[in-house]
Coordinates of C-alpha atoms and ligand atoms in Angstrom, one line a residue:
X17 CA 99.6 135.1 119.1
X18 CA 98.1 133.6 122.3
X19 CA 95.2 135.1 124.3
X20 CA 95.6 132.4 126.7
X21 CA 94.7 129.7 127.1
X22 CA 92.7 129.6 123.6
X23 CA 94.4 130.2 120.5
X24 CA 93.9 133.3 118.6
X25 CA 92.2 131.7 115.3
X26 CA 92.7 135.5 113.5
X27 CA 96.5 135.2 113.9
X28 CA 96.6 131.1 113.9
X29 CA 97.8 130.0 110.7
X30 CA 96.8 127.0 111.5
X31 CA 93.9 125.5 109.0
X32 CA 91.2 124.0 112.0
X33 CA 88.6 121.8 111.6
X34 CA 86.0 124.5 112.8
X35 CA 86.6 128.5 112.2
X36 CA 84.0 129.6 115.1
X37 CA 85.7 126.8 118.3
X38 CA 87.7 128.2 120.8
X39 CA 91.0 125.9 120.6
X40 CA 93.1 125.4 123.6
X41 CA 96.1 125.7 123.6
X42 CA 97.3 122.7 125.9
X43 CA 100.8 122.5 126.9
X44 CA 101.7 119.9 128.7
X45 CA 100.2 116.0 130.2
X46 CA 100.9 114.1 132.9
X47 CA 99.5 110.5 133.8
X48 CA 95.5 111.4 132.8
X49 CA 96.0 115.2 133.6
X50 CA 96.5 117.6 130.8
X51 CA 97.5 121.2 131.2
X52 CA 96.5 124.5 129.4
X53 CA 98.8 127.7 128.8
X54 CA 97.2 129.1 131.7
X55 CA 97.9 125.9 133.9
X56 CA 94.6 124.7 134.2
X57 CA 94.3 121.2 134.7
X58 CA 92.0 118.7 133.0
X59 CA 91.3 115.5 133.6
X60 CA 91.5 113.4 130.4
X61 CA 88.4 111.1 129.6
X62 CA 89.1 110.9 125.7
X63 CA 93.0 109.4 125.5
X64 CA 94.0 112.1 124.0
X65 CA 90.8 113.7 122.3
X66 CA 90.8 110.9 120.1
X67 CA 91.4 107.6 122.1
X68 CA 95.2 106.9 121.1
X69 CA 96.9 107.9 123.8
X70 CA 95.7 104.6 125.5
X71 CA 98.8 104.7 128.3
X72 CA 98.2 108.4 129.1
X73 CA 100.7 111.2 129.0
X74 CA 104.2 112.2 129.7
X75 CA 105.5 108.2 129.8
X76 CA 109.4 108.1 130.6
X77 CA 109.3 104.1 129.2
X78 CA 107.9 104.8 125.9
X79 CA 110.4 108.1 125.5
X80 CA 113.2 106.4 126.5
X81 CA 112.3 103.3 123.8
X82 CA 112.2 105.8 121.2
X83 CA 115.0 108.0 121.6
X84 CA 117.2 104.3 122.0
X85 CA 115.4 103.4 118.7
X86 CA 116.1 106.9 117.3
X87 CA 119.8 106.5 118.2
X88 CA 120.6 103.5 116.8
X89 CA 118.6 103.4 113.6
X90 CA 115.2 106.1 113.1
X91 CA 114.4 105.0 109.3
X92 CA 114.5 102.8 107.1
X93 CA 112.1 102.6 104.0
X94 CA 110.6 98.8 104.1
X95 CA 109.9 98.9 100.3
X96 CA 113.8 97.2 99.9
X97 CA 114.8 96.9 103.6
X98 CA 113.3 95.5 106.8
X99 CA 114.9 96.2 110.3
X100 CA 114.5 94.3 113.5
X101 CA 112.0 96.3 115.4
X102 CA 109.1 95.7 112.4
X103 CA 110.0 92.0 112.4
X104 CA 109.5 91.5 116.1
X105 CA 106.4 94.0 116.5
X106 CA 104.9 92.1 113.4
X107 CA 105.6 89.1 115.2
X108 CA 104.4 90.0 118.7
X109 CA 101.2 91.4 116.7
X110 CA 100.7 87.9 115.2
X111 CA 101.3 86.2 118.6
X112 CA 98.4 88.0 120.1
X113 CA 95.9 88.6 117.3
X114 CA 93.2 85.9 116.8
X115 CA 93.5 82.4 115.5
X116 CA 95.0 82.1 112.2
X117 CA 96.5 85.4 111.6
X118 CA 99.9 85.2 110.2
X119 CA 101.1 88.5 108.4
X120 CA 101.6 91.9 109.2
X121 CA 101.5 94.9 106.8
X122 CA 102.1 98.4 108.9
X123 CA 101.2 102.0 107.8
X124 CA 101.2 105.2 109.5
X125 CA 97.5 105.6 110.6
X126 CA 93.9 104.3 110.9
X127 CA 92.5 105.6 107.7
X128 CA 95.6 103.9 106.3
X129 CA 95.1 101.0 107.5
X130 CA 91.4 101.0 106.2
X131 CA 92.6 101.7 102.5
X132 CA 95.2 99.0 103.6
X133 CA 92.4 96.6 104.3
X134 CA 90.4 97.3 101.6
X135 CA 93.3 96.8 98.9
X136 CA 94.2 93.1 100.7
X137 CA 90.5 92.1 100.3
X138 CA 90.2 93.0 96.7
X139 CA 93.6 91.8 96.0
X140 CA 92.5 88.1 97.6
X141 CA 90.0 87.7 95.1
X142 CA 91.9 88.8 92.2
X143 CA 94.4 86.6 93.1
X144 CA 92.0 83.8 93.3
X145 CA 91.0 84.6 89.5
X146 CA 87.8 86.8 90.8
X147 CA 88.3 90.1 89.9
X148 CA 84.9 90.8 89.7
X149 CA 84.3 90.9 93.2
X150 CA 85.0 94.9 94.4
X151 CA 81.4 95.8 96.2
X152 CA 82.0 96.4 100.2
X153 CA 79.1 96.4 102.4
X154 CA 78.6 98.3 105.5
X155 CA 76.8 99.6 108.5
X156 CA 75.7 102.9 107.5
X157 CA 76.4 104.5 110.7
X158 CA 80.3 104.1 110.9
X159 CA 83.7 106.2 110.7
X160 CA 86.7 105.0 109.1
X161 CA 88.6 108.0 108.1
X162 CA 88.5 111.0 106.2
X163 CA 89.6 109.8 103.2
X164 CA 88.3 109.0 100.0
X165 CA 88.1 105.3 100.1
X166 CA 87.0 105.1 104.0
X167 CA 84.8 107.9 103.5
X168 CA 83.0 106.1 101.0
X169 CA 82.4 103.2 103.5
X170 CA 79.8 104.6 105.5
X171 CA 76.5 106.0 104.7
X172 CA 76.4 109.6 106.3
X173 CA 75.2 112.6 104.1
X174 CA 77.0 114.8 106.8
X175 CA 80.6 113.5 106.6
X176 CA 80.8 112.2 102.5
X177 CA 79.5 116.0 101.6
X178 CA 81.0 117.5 99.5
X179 CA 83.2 114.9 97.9
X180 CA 80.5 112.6 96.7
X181 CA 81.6 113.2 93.2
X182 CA 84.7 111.3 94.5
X183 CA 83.0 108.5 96.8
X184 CA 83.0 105.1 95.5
X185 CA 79.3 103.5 95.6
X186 CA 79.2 100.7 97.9
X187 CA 76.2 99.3 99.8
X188 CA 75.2 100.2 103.3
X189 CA 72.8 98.4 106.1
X190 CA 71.4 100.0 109.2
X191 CA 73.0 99.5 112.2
X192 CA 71.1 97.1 114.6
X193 CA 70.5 99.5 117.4
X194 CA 67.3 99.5 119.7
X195 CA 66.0 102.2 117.7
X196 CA 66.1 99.8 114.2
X197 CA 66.7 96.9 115.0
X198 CA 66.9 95.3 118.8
X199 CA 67.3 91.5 117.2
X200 CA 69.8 91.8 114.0
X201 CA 67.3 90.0 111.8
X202 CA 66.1 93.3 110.2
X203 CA 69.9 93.6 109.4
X204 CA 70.2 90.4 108.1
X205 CA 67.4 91.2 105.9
X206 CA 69.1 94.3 104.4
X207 CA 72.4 92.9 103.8
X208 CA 70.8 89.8 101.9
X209 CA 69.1 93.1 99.9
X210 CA 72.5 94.5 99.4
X211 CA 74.1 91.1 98.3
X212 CA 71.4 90.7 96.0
X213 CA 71.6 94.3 94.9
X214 CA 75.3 93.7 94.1
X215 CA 75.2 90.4 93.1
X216 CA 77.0 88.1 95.1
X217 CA 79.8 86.9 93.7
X218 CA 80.7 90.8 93.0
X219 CA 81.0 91.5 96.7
X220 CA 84.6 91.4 98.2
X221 CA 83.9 92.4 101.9
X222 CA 81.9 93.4 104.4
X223 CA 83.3 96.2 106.6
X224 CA 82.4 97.2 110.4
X225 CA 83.6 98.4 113.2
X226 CA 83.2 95.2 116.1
X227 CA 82.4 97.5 118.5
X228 CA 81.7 101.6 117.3
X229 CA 83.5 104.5 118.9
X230 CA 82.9 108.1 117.9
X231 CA 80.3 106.7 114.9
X232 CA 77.5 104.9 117.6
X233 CA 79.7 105.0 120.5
X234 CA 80.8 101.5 122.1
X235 CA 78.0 99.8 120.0
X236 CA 78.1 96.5 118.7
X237 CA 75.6 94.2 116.8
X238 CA 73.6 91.1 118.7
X239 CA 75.2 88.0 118.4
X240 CA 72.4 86.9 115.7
X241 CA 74.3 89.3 113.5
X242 CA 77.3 87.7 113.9
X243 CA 76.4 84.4 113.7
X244 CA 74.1 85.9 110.2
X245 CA 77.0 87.3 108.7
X246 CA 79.2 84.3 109.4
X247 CA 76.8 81.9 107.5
X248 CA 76.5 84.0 104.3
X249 CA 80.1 84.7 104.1
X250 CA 80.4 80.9 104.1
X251 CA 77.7 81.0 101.6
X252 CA 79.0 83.6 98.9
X253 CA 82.3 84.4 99.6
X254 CA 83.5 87.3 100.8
X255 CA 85.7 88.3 103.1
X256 CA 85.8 90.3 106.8
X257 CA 87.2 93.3 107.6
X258 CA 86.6 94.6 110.8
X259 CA 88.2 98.5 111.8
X260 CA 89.3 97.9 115.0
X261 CA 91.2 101.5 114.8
X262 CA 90.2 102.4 118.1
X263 CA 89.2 98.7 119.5
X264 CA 92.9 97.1 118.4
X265 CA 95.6 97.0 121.0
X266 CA 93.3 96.6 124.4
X267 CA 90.9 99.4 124.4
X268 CA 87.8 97.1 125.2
X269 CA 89.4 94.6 127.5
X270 CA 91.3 91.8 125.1
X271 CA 94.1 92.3 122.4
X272 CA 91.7 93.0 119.6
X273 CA 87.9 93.1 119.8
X274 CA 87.9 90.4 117.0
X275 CA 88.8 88.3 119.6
X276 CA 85.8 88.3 121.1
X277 CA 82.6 88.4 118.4
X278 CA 81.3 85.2 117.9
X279 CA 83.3 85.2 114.4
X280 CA 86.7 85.2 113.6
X281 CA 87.5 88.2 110.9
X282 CA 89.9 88.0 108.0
X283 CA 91.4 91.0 108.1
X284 CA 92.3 93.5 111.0
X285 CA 92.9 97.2 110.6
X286 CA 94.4 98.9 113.8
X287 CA 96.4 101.8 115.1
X288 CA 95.6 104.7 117.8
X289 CA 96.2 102.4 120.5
X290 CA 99.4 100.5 118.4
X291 CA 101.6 104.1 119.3
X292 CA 99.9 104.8 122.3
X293 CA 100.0 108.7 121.3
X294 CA 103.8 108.7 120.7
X295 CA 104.3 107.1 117.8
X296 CA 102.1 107.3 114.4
X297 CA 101.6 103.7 113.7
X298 CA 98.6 101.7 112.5
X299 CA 98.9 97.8 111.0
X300 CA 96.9 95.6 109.1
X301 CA 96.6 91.7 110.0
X302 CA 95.5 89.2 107.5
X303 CA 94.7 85.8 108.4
X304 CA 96.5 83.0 106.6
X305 CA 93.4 81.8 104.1
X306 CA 94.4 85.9 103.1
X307 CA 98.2 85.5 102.8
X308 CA 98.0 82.0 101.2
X309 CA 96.3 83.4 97.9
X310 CA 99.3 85.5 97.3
X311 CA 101.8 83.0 98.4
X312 CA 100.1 80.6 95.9
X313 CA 99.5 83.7 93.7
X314 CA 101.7 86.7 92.5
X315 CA 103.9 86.5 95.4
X316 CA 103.6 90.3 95.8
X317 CA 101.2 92.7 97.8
X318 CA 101.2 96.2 96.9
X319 CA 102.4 99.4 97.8
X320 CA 103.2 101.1 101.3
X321 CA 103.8 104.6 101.9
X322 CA 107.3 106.2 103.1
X323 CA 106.8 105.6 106.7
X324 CA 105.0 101.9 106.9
X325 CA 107.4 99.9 109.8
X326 CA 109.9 102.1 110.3
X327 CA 112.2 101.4 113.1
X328 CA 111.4 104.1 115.2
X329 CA 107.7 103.9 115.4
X330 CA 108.2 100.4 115.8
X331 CA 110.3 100.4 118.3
X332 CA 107.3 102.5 120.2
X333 CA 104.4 99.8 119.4
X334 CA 107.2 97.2 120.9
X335 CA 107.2 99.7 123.9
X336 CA 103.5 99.9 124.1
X337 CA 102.9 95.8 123.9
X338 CA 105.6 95.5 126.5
X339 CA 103.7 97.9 129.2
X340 CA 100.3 96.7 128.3
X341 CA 101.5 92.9 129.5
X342 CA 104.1 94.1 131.8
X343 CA 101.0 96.3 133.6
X344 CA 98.7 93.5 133.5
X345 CA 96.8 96.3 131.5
X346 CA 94.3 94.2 129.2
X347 CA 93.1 92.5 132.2
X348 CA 92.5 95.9 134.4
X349 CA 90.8 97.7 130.9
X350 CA 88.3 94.0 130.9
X351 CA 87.8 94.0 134.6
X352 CA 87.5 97.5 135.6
X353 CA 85.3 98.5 132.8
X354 CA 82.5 96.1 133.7
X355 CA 82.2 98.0 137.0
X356 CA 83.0 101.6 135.1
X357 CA 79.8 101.2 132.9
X358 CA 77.5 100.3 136.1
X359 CA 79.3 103.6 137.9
X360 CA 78.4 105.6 134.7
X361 CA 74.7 104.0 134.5
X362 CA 73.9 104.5 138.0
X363 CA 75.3 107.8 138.2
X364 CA 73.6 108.9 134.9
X365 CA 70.3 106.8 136.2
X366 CA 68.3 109.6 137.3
X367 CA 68.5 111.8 134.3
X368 CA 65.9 111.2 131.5
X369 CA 67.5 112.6 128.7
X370 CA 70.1 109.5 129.1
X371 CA 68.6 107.0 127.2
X372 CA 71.7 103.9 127.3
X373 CA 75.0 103.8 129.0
X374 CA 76.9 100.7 126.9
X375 CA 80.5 99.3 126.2
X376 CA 83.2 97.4 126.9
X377 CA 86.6 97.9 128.9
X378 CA 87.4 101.4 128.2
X379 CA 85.2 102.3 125.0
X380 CA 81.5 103.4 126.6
X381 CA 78.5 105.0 125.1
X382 CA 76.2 107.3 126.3
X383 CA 73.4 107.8 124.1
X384 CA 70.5 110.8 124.7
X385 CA 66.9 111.3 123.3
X386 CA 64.0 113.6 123.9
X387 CA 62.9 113.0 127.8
X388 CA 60.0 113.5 126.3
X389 CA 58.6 110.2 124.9
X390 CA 62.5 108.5 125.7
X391 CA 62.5 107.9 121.8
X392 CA 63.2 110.9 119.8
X393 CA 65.8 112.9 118.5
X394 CA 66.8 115.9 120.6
X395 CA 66.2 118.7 118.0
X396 CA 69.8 119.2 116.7
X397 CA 69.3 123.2 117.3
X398 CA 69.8 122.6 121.0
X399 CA 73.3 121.6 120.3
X400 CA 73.4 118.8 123.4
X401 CA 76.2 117.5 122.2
X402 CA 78.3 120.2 122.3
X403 CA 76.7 121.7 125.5
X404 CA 78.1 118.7 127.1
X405 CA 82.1 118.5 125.9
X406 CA 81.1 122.0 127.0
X407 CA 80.0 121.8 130.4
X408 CA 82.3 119.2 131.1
X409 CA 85.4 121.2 129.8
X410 CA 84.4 123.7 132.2
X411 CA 84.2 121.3 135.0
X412 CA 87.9 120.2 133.8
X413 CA 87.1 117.2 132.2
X414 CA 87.5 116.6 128.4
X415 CA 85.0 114.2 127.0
X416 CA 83.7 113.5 123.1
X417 CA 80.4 113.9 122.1
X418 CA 78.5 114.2 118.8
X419 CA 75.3 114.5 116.8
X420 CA 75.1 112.9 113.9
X421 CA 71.2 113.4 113.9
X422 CA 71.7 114.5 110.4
X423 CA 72.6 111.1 109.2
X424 CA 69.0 109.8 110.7
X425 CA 70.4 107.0 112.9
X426 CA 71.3 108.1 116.4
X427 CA 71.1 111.5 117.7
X428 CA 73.4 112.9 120.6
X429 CA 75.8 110.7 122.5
X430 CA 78.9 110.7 124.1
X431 CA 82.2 108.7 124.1
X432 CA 83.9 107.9 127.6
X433 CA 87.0 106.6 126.6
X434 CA 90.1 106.9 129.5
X435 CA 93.8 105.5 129.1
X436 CA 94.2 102.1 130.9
X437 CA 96.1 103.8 133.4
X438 CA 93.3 105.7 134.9
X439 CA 93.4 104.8 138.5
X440 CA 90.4 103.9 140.4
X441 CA 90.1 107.6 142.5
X442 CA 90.5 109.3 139.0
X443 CA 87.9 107.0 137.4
X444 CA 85.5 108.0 139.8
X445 CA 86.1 111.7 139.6
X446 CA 85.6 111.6 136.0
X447 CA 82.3 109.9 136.6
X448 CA 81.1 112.4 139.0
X449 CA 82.1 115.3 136.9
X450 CA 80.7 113.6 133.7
X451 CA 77.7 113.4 135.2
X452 CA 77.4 116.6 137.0
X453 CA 77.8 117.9 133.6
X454 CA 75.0 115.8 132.1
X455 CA 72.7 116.8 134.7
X456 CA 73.3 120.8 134.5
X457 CA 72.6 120.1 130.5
X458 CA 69.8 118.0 130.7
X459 CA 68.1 120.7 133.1
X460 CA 68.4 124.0 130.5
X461 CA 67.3 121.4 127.5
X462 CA 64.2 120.1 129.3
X463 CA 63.1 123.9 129.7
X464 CA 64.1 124.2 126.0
X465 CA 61.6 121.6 125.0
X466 CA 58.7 122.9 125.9
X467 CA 56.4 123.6 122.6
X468 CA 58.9 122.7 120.3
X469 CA 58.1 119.2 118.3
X470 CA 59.6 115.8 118.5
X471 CA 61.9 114.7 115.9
X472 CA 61.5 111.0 115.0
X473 CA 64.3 109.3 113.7
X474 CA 64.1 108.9 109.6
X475 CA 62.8 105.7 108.5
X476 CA 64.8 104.0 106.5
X477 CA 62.6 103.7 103.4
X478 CA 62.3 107.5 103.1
X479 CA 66.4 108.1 103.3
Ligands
PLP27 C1 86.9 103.6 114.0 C2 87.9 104.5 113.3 N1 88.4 104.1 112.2 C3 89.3 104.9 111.5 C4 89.7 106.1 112.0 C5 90.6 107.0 111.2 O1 91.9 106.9 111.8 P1 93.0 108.0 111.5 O2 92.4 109.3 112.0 O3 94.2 107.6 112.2 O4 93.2 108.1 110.0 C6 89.2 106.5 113.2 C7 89.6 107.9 113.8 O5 89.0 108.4 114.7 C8 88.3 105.7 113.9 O6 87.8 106.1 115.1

């Protein structure tokens, strides 16, 4: 079946994301190498592809926590029964999350955990006699899963096609990039739109990410925003949910990025980093003013799914919390990161196609325009984004990039998201290979540009 070391899509029975990719087939990771069938190494700059495997591969600690878990006690179903490891992890969770969070709910992944958040918000207000308030708001450029609900969320013609006839309607604002808006007023301005649009006192949340990954990667709003969206949540009551997926459990240099913005959310959705890659385990976190309206209220929550806290997958988020202190880990992602995102800046400095390097700890951006007039769009036909995950793969180094032009808010970019472990001399190579890669792209597209037109970003009143 293998023509190594890609997978034979003809004979894969395998359903993949895209029919014309050329999968490989990797076998095997150590540390932050990973391995193909044909034992070529790669140096892994994405956690895992998609940033959960936060501690890198092939970790005896968190094996040997499981299998000990596995022996003793793998499953439970915490509809009827609870079991020690979910009662500690919900407690070390608690102990480490930001002021005034008090209850754990876990699930099984990020999208999960969305839904999960979504449900709690909702479910405040009805329990506070305001069932009228179901409207989220959000930053149109976003990703919270491929699900119904958390597709629904953001505001992207190229990820909600085809299920629109399925997509709740909520209300979207732009994000406050460079590009739309450097300040966070012009934000401001469109959420008090939306608010008004919706009415109110018929809005139950507003949703973001603290700080992006894939969606605008390692973007976050200015502090005016946050400051903004504290005062009208004061003002009309609704709640904040921030997707910190990705952010939750270290990735940008503290326990959860929530910990950080100049606001303090009400609710917490998290997971990749939660397992670490060897567990499937994502959590929602309420704050007490939350949990209080159903103490005081029905005295129930609602419905988990078959594998929410189970002992084993537990026992591996007790693992992971345990290496991340034990490792000193948070305060290496904090420190080293700072310098990371000068390394990547000045090593990407030269290239004009590079338009930002941005981030914290361990979640950076790099975001590319048109050399041209350092504004534009690529044109999406040139396929940067790919030609980069491309060249780098080549150079053995697997990195995330996209180009979400389509959805008129940013254009080509790339995620640079290592495991905590990365030591310094593998940091560096990854830099150096990242941005040889860059370069050799940058060169073929500026020849590529020559004739062809610009393409502006869409303006918002035309979308
Ligand atoms: C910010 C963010 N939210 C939610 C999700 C969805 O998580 P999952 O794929 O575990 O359902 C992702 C996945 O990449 C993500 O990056």
């Amino acid at each position: 079946m293998v023509s190594e070391p890609y997978v034979d899509l003809a004979a894969s029975h395998v359903l993949h994301l895209e029919f014309d990719r050329r999968y490989p087939l990797v076998v095997r990771g150590e540390g932050v190498w990973v391995e193909d069938s044909a034992g070529r190494r790669y140096l892994d700059a994405m956690s895992g592809g998609s940033m959960a495997a936060t501690l890198g591969h092939g970790r005896r600690d968190l094996i040997a926590a499981a299998r000990k878990q596995a022996e003793r006690l793998a499953y439970v179903h915490n509809e009827r029964l609870t079991n020690p490891a979910q009662e500690r992890l919900a407690q070390e969770l608690v102990d480490v999350a930001p002021a005034g969070f008090t209850r754990v709910r876990f699930v099984t992944g990020g999208s999960e955990a969305n839904e999960m958040a979504l449900q709690l918000a909702r479910s405040y207000h009805v329990q506070r006699g305001e069932g009228n308030r179901w409207h989220i708001i959000s930053p149109a450029q976003a990703y919270h899963g491929p699900t119904m609900a958390t597709l629904g969320l953001t505001d992207r013609p190229g990820l909600q096609r085809p299920f629109g006839p399925y997509l709740p309607e909520h209300l979207s604002i732009p994000p406050s990039t460079w590009r739309f808006d450097p300040t966070g007023e012009g934000a401001l301005d469109a959420l008090d739109r939306a608010l008004e649009k919706a009415g109110p006192q018929n809005v139950s949340a507003f949703f973001c990410e603290a700080i992006s990954a894939a969606a605008l990667p390692a973007y976050t709003p200015p502090r005016r925003f946050w400051e903004g969206l504290a005062e009208r949540r004061e003002r009309h009551g609704f709640l904040i949910c921030f997707d910190e997926v990705v952010t939750g459990v270290g990735r940008t240099g503290n326990w959860f990025a929530g910990c950080d913005t100049p606001l303090v959310p009400d609710i917490i959705a998290t997971a990749k980093g939660l397992g670490a890659g060897y567990a499937a385990i994502g959590a929602v976190l309420c704050h007490d003013r939350v949990y209080r309206s159903f103490e005081e209220g029905s005295r129930k929550f609602t419905l988990g799914h078959t594998w929410d806290g189970a002992p084993l997958s537990c026992a591996v988020g007790l693992a992971v919390l345990d290496v991340l202190r034990s490792e000193g880990l948070i305060d290496r992602v904090r420190n080293r990161g700072a310098a990371l995102r000068v390394e990547l800046a000045e090593a990407l400095g030269s290239i004009p196609m590079v338009k930002e390097v941005r981030g914290h700890g361990f979640l950076l951006g790099v975001s590319f325009v048109d050399p041209r007039d350092g504004d534009s769009f690529l044109p999406p036909e040139l396929g940067v984004a790919g030609r980069i995950d491309a060249a780098a793969f080549q150079r053995g180094l697997i990195t995330l990039s996209t180009q979400p032009t389509r959805d008129g808010y940013a254009g080509d970019q790339t995620l640079f998201a290592p495991p905590f472990i990365t030591a310094d001399s593998e940091l560096e190579d990854m830099v150096a290979r990242f941005a040889d890669s860059v370069r050799a792209v940058a060169t073929e597209a500026e020849a590529q540009l020559a004739g062809r037109e610009t393409v502006p970003s869409i303006p918002q009143d035309v979308r």
